[in-house]
Tab-separated table of C-alpha atoms in Angstrom:
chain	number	residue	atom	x	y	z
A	1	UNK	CA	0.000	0.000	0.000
A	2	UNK	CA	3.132	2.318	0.632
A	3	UNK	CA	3.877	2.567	-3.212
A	4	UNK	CA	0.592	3.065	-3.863
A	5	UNK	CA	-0.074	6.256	-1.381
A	6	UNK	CA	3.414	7.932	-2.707
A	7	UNK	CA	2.266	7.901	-6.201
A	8	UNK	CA	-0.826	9.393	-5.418
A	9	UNK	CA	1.272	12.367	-3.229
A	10	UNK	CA	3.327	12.775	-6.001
A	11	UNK	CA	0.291	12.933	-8.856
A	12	UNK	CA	-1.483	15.339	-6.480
A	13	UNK	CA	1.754	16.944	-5.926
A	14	UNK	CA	2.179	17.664	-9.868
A	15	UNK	CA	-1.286	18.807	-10.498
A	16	UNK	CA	-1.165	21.645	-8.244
A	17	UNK	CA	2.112	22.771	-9.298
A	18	UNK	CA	0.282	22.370	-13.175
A	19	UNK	CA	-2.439	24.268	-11.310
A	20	UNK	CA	-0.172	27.326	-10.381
A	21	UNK	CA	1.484	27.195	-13.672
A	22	UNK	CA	1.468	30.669	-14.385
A	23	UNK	CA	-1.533	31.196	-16.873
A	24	UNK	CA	-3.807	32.638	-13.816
A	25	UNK	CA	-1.513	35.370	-12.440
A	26	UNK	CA	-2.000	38.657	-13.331
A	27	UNK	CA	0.734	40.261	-15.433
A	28	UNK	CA	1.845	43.842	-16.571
A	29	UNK	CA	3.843	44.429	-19.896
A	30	UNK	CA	6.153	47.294	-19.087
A	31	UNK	CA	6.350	50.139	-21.323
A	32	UNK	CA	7.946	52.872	-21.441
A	33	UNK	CA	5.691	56.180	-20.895
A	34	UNK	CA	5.367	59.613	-20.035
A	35	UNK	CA	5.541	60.374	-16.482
A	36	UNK	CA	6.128	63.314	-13.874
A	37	UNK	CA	9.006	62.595	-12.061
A	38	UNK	CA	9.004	64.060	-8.330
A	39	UNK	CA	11.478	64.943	-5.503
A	40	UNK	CA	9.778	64.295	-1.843
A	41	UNK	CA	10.500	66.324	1.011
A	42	UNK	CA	9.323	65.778	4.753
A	43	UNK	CA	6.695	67.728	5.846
A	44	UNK	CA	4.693	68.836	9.127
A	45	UNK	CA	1.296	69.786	8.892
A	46	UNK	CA	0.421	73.421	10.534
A	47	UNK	CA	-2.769	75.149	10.729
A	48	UNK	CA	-3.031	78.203	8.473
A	49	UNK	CA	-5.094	80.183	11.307
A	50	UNK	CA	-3.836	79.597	14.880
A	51	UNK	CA	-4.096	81.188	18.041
A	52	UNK	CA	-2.199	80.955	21.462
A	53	UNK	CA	-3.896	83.124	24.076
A	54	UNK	CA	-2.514	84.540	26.559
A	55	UNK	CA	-3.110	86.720	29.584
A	56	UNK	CA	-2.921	91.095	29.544
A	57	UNK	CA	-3.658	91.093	33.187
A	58	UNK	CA	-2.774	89.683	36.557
A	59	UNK	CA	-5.466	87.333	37.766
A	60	UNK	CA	-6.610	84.281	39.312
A	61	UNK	CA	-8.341	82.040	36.683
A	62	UNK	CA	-11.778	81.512	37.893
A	63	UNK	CA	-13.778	80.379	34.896
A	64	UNK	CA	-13.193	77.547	31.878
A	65	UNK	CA	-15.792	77.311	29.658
A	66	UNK	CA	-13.930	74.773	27.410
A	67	UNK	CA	-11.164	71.940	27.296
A	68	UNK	CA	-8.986	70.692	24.726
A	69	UNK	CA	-10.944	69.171	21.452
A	70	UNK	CA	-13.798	71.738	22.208
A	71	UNK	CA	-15.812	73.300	18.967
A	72	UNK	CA	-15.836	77.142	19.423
A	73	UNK	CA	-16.896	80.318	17.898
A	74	UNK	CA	-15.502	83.579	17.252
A	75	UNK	CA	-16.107	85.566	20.246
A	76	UNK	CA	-17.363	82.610	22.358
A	77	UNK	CA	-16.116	83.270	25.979
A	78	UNK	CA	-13.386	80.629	26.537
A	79	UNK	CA	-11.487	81.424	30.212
A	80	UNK	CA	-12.149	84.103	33.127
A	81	UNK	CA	-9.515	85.718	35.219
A	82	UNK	CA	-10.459	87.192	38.318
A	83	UNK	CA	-11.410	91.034	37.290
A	84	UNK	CA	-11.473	92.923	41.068
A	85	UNK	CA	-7.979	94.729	40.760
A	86	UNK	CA	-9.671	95.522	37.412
A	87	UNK	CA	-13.182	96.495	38.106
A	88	UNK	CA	-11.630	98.187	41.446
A	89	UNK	CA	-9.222	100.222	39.116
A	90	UNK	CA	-12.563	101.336	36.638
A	91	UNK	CA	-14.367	102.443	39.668
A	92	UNK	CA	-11.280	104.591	40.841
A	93	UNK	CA	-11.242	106.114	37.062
A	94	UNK	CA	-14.950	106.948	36.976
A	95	UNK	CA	-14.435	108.975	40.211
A	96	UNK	CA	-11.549	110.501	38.903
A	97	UNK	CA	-13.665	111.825	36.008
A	98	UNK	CA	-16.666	112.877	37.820
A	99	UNK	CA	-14.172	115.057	40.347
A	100	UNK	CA	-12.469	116.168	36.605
A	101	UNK	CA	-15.725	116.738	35.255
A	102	UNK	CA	-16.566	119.043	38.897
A	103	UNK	CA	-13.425	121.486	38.301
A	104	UNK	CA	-14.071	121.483	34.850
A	105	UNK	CA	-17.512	123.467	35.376
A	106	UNK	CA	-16.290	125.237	37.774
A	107	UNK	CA	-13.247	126.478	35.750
A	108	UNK	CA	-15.425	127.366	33.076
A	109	UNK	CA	-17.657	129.433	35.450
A	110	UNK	CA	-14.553	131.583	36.498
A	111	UNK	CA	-14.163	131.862	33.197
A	112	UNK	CA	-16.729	133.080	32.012
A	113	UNK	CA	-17.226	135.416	34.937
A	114	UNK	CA	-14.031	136.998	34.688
A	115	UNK	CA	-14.278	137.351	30.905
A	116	UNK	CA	-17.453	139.541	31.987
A	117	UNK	CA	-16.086	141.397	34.571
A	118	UNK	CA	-12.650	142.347	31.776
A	119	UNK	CA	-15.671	143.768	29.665
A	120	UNK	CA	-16.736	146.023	31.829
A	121	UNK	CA	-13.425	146.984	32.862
A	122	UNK	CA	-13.330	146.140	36.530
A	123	UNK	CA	-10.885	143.117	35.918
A	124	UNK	CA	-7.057	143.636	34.212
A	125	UNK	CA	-6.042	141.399	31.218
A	126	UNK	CA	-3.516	139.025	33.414
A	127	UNK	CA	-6.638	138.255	35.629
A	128	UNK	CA	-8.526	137.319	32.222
A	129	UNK	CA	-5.470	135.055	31.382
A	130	UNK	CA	-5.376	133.477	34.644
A	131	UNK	CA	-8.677	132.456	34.231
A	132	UNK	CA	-8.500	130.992	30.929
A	133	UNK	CA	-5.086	129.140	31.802
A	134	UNK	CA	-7.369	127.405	34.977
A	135	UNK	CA	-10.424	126.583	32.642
A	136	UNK	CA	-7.877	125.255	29.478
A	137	UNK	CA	-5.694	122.739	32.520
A	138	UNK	CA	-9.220	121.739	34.336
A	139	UNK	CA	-10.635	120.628	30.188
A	140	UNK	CA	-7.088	118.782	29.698
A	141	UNK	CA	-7.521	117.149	33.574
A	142	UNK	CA	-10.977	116.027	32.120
A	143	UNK	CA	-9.947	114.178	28.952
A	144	UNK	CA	-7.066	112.685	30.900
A	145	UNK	CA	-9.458	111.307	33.270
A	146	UNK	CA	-11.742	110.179	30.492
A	147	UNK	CA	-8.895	108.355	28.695
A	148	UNK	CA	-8.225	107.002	32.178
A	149	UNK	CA	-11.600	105.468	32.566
A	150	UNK	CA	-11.700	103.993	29.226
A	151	UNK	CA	-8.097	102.569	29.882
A	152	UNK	CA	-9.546	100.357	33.031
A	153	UNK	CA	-12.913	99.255	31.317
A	154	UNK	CA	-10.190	97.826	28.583
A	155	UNK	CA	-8.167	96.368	31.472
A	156	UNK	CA	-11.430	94.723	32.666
A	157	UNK	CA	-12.301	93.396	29.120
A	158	UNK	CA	-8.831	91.424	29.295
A	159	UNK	CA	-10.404	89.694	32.440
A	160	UNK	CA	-12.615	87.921	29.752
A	161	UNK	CA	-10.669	85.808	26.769
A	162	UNK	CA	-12.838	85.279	23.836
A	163	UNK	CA	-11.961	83.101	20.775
A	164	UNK	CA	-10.685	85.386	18.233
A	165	UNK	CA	-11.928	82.175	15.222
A	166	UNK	CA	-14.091	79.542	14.773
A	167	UNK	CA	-12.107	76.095	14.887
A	168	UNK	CA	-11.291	73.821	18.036
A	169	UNK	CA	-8.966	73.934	20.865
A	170	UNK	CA	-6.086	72.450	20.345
A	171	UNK	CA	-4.280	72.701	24.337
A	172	UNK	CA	-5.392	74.176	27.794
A	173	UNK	CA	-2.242	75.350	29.336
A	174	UNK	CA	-3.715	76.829	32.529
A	175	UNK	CA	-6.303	74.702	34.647
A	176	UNK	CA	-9.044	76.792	37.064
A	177	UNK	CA	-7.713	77.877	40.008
A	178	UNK	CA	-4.341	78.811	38.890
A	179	UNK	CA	-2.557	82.301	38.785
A	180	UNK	CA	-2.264	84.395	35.363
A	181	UNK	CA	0.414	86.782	34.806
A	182	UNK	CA	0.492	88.720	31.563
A	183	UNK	CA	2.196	86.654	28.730
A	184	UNK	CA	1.290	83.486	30.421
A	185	UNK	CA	-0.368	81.496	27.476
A	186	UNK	CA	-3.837	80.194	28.043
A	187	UNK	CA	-5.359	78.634	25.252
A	188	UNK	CA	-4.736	77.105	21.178
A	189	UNK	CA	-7.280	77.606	18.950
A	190	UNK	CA	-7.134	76.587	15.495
A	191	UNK	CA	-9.330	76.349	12.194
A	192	UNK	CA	-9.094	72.488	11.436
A	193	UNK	CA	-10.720	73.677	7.616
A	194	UNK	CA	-7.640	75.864	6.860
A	195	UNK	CA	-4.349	73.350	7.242
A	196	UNK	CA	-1.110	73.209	5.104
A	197	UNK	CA	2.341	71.017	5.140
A	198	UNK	CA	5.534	73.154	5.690
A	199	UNK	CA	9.131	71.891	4.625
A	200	UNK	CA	12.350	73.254	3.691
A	201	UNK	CA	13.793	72.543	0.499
A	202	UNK	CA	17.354	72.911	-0.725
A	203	UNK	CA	17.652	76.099	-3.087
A	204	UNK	CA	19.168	74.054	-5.895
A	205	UNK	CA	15.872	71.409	-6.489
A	206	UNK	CA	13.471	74.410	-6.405
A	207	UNK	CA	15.596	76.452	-9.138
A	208	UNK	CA	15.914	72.884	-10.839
A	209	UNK	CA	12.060	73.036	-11.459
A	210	UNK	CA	12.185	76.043	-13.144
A	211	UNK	CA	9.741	78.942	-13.500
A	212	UNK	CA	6.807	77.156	-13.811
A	213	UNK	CA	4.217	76.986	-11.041
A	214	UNK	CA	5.176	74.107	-8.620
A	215	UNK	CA	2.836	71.469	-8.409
A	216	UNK	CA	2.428	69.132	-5.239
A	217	UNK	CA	0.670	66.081	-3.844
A	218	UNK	CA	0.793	65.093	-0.151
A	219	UNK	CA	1.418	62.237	1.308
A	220	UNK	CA	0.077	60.844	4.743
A	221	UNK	CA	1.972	57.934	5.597
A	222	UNK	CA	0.352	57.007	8.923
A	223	UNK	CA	-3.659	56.919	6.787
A	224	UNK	CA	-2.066	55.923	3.190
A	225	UNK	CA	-3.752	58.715	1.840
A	226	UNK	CA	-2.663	61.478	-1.250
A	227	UNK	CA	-4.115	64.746	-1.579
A	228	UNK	CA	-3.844	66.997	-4.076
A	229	UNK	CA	-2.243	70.443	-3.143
A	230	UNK	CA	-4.454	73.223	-3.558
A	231	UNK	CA	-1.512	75.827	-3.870
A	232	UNK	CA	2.269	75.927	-3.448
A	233	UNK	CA	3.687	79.190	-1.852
A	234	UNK	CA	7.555	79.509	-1.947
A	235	UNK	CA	8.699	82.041	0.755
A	236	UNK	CA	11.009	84.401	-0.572
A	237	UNK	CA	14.140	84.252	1.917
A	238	UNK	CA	16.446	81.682	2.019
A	239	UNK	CA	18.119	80.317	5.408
A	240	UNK	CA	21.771	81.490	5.712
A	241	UNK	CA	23.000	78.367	7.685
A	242	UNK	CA	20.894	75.549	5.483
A	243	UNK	CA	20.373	77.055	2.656
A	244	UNK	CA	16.714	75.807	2.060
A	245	UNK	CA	13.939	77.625	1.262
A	246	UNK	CA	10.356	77.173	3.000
A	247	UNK	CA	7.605	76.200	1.312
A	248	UNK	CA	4.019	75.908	2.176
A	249	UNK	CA	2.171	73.655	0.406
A	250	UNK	CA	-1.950	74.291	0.871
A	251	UNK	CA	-4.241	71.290	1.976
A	252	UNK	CA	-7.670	70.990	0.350
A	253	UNK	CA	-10.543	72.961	1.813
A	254	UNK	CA	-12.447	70.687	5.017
A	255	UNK	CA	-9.512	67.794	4.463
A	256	UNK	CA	-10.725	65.669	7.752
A	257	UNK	CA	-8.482	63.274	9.626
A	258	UNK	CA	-5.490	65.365	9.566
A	259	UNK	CA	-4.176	67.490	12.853
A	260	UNK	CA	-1.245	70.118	12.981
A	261	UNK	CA	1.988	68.612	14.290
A	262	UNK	CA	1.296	65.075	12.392
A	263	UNK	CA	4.211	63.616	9.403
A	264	UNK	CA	3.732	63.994	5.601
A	265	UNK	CA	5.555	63.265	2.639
A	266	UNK	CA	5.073	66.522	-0.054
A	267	UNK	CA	5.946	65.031	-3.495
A	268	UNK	CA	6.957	68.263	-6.000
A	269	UNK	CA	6.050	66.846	-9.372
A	270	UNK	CA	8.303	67.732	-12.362
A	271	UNK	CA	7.852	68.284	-16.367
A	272	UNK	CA	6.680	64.583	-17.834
A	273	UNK	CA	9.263	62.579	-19.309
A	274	UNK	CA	9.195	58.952	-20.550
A	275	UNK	CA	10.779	56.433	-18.739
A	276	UNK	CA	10.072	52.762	-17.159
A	277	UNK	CA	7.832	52.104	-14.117
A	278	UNK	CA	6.669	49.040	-12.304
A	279	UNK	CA	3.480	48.926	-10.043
A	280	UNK	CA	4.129	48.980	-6.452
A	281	UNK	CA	2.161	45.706	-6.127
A	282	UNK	CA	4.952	44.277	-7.857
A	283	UNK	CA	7.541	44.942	-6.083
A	284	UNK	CA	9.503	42.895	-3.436
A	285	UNK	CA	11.554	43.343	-0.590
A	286	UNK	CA	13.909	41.036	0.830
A	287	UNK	CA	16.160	42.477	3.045
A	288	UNK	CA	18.146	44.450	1.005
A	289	UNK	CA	16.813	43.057	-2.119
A	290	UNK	CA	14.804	44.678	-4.335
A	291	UNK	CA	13.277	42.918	-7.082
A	292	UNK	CA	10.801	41.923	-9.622
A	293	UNK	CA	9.098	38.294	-10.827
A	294	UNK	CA	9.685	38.453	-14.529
A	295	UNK	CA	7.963	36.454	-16.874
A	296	UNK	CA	10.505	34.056	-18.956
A	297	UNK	CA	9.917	32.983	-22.537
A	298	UNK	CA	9.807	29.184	-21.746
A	299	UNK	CA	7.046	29.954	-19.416
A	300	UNK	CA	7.422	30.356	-15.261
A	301	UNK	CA	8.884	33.280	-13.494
A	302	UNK	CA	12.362	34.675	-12.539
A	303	UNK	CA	13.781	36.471	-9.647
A	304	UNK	CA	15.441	39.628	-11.032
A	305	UNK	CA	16.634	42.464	-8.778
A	306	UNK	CA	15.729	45.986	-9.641
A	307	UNK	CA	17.421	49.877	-8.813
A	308	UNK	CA	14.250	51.538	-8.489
A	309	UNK	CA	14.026	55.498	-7.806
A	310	UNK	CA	11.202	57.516	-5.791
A	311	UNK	CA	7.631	56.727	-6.290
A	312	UNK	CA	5.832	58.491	-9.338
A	313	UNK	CA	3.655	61.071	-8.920
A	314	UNK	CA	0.934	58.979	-7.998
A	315	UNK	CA	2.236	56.971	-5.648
A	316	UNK	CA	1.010	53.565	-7.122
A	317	UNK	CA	4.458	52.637	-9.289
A	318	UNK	CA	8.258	53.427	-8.919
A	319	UNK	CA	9.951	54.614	-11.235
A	320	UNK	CA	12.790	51.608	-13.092
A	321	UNK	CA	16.676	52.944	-12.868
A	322	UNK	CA	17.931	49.318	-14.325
A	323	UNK	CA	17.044	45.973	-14.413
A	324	UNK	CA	14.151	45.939	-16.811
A	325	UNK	CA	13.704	46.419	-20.481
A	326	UNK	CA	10.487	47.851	-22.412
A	327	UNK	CA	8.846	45.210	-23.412
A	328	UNK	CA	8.898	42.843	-20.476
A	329	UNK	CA	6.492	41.220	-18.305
A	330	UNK	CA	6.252	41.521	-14.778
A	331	UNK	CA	4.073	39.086	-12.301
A	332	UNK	CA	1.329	41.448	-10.199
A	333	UNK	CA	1.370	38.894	-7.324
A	334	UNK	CA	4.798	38.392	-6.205
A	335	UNK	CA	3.855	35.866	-4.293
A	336	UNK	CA	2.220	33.482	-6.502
A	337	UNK	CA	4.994	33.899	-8.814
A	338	UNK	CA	7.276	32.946	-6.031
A	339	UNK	CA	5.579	29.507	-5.619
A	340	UNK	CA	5.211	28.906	-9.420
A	341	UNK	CA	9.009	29.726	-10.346
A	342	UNK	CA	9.723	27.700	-13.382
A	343	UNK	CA	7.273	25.371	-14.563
A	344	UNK	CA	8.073	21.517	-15.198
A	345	UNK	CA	7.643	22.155	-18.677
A	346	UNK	CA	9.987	24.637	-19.299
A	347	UNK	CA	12.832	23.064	-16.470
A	348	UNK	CA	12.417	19.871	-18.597
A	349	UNK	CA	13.685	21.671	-21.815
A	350	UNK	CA	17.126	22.317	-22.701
């Protein structure tokens, strides 16, 4: 029965290798074609409208309205710092210009009476003067006081921090409770619809792309996902020490799932040019070892290593330094190929 059970093995054993002979993987004939070459850059993602808050007056925080992750609106009342040095210092100026307002009148009644009294002759001129000077310092003692009082209501109005956008809040640095001092920073607020990627890139690749307007797509490595760049700013400075120039590159309007502070990839496409490419899918990695399954002529698949450059700029091929040739055929499922190798047909001939 032994015999018997080994040639069964080895018949089953030949039908599924005739099975995975190769005519049921997908292949791709490569071709040489017009593509945009690109040069990536890291990136960081920043928010085009951002806010840090912080504190104009001295004060014991005694009021949050909102915590990190919050929805807001422009002027939605966020934080409250104790206002009684404040609202004490407003009620201090709005005595100061009711007593103002008090010698004001009654400068202007001296005035007045002395100006009548220099008519008639029973006054001199300096006593005229003398009584103008008094009512022209108690008006200027007025507006000061005036200026005063508005000065403090402004002071109290820094008690009370507003959201100066709609977006979200992106940190609480203070909790409730704690002391203010002016400068100390409060709050992040940021428009999640306005966002953009920032690098710097070396002077030399941006003058290699000409005069043209640059064109972008971003990458987000940690979701897979590519986005289109809406616009490409180039600041015009250079840094002295790096010699890189920053870029911004725009994010689409309302792109979701993306936060300030996260990686991306920005790849700067170039003119089109014709040259090889092989699909990502394609493409494996063993160790060090980059390579291709390549369709042979006798029929089965061979192992051939590949120098590939940066991913095109769609992101679903690399573009082919050496190791292929237009023309040839390239197994979509590495794996499969892998297992099939070189059929029994083709190992049998010469």
């Amino acid at each position: 029965m032994k015999p018997i059970r080994f040639c069964l093995a080895a018949c089953a054993a030949l039908l599924t290798l005739s099975a995975w002979s190769g005519d049921d993987i997908p292949t791709l004939r490569i071709e040489s074609r017009a593509t945009a070459a690109s040069h990536p850059a890291e990136a960081t993602i920043e928010a085009v409208r951002q806010a840090t808050l912080a504190a104009q007056v001295s004060g014991r925080v005694v009021a949050l309205a909102v915590d990190a992750g919050d929805r807001v609106r422009r002027g939605e009342l966020l934080l409250r710092i104790d206002a009684a040095e404040a609202t004490q210092a407003l009620a201090a100026a709005e005595a100061g210009v009711a007593q103002a307002a008090a010698a004001r009148v009654k400068a202007q009644a001296d005035y007045e009476r002395a100006r009548s009294l220099h008519e008639r002759k029973f006054v001199s001129q300096s006593v005229l003067d003398q009584a103008r000077s008094g009512f022209e310092a108690a008006e200027a003692q007025w507006r000061a006081a005036q200026a005063g009082r508005g000065q403090a209501g402004v002071v109290q109005d820094h008690a009370r921090i507003q959201s100066p956008l709609d977006g979200l809040v992106a940190a609480r640095h203070v909790e409730q409770g704690e002391m203010a001092q002016p400068g100390t920073p409060l709050l992040t607020v940021y428009d999640p619809d306005a966002l953009r990627a920032v690098t710097d890139v070396a002077q030399q690749v941006i003058a290699g792309f000409g005069n043209a307007p640059l064109r972008a797509r971003i990458e987000l490595p940690d979701s897979g996902r590519w986005l289109e760049a809406a616009a490409v700013t180039v600041l015009p400075a250079a840094d002295a020490r790096t010699h890189t120039v920053r870029v911004r590159i725009d994010l689409p309007a309302g792109t979701v799932g993306v936060v300030p502070g996260s990686f991306a990839r920005v790849h700067f496409i170039a003119a089109e040019r014709a040259q090889l490419s092989v699909p990502v899918q394609a493409v494996v990695r063993r160790g060090e070892l980059t390579a291709v399954y390549v369709a042979e002529a006798q029929g089965g698949f061979s192992l051939r290593q590949l120098r590939l450059g940066e991913r095109l700029a769609g992101g679903d091929a690399y573009a082919v330094l050496a190791g292929l040739r237009d023309g040839e055929i390239v197994a979509l499922d590495p794996v499969r190929a892998g297992i099939v190798g070189r059929t029994p047909s083709s190992a049998a001939k010469p």
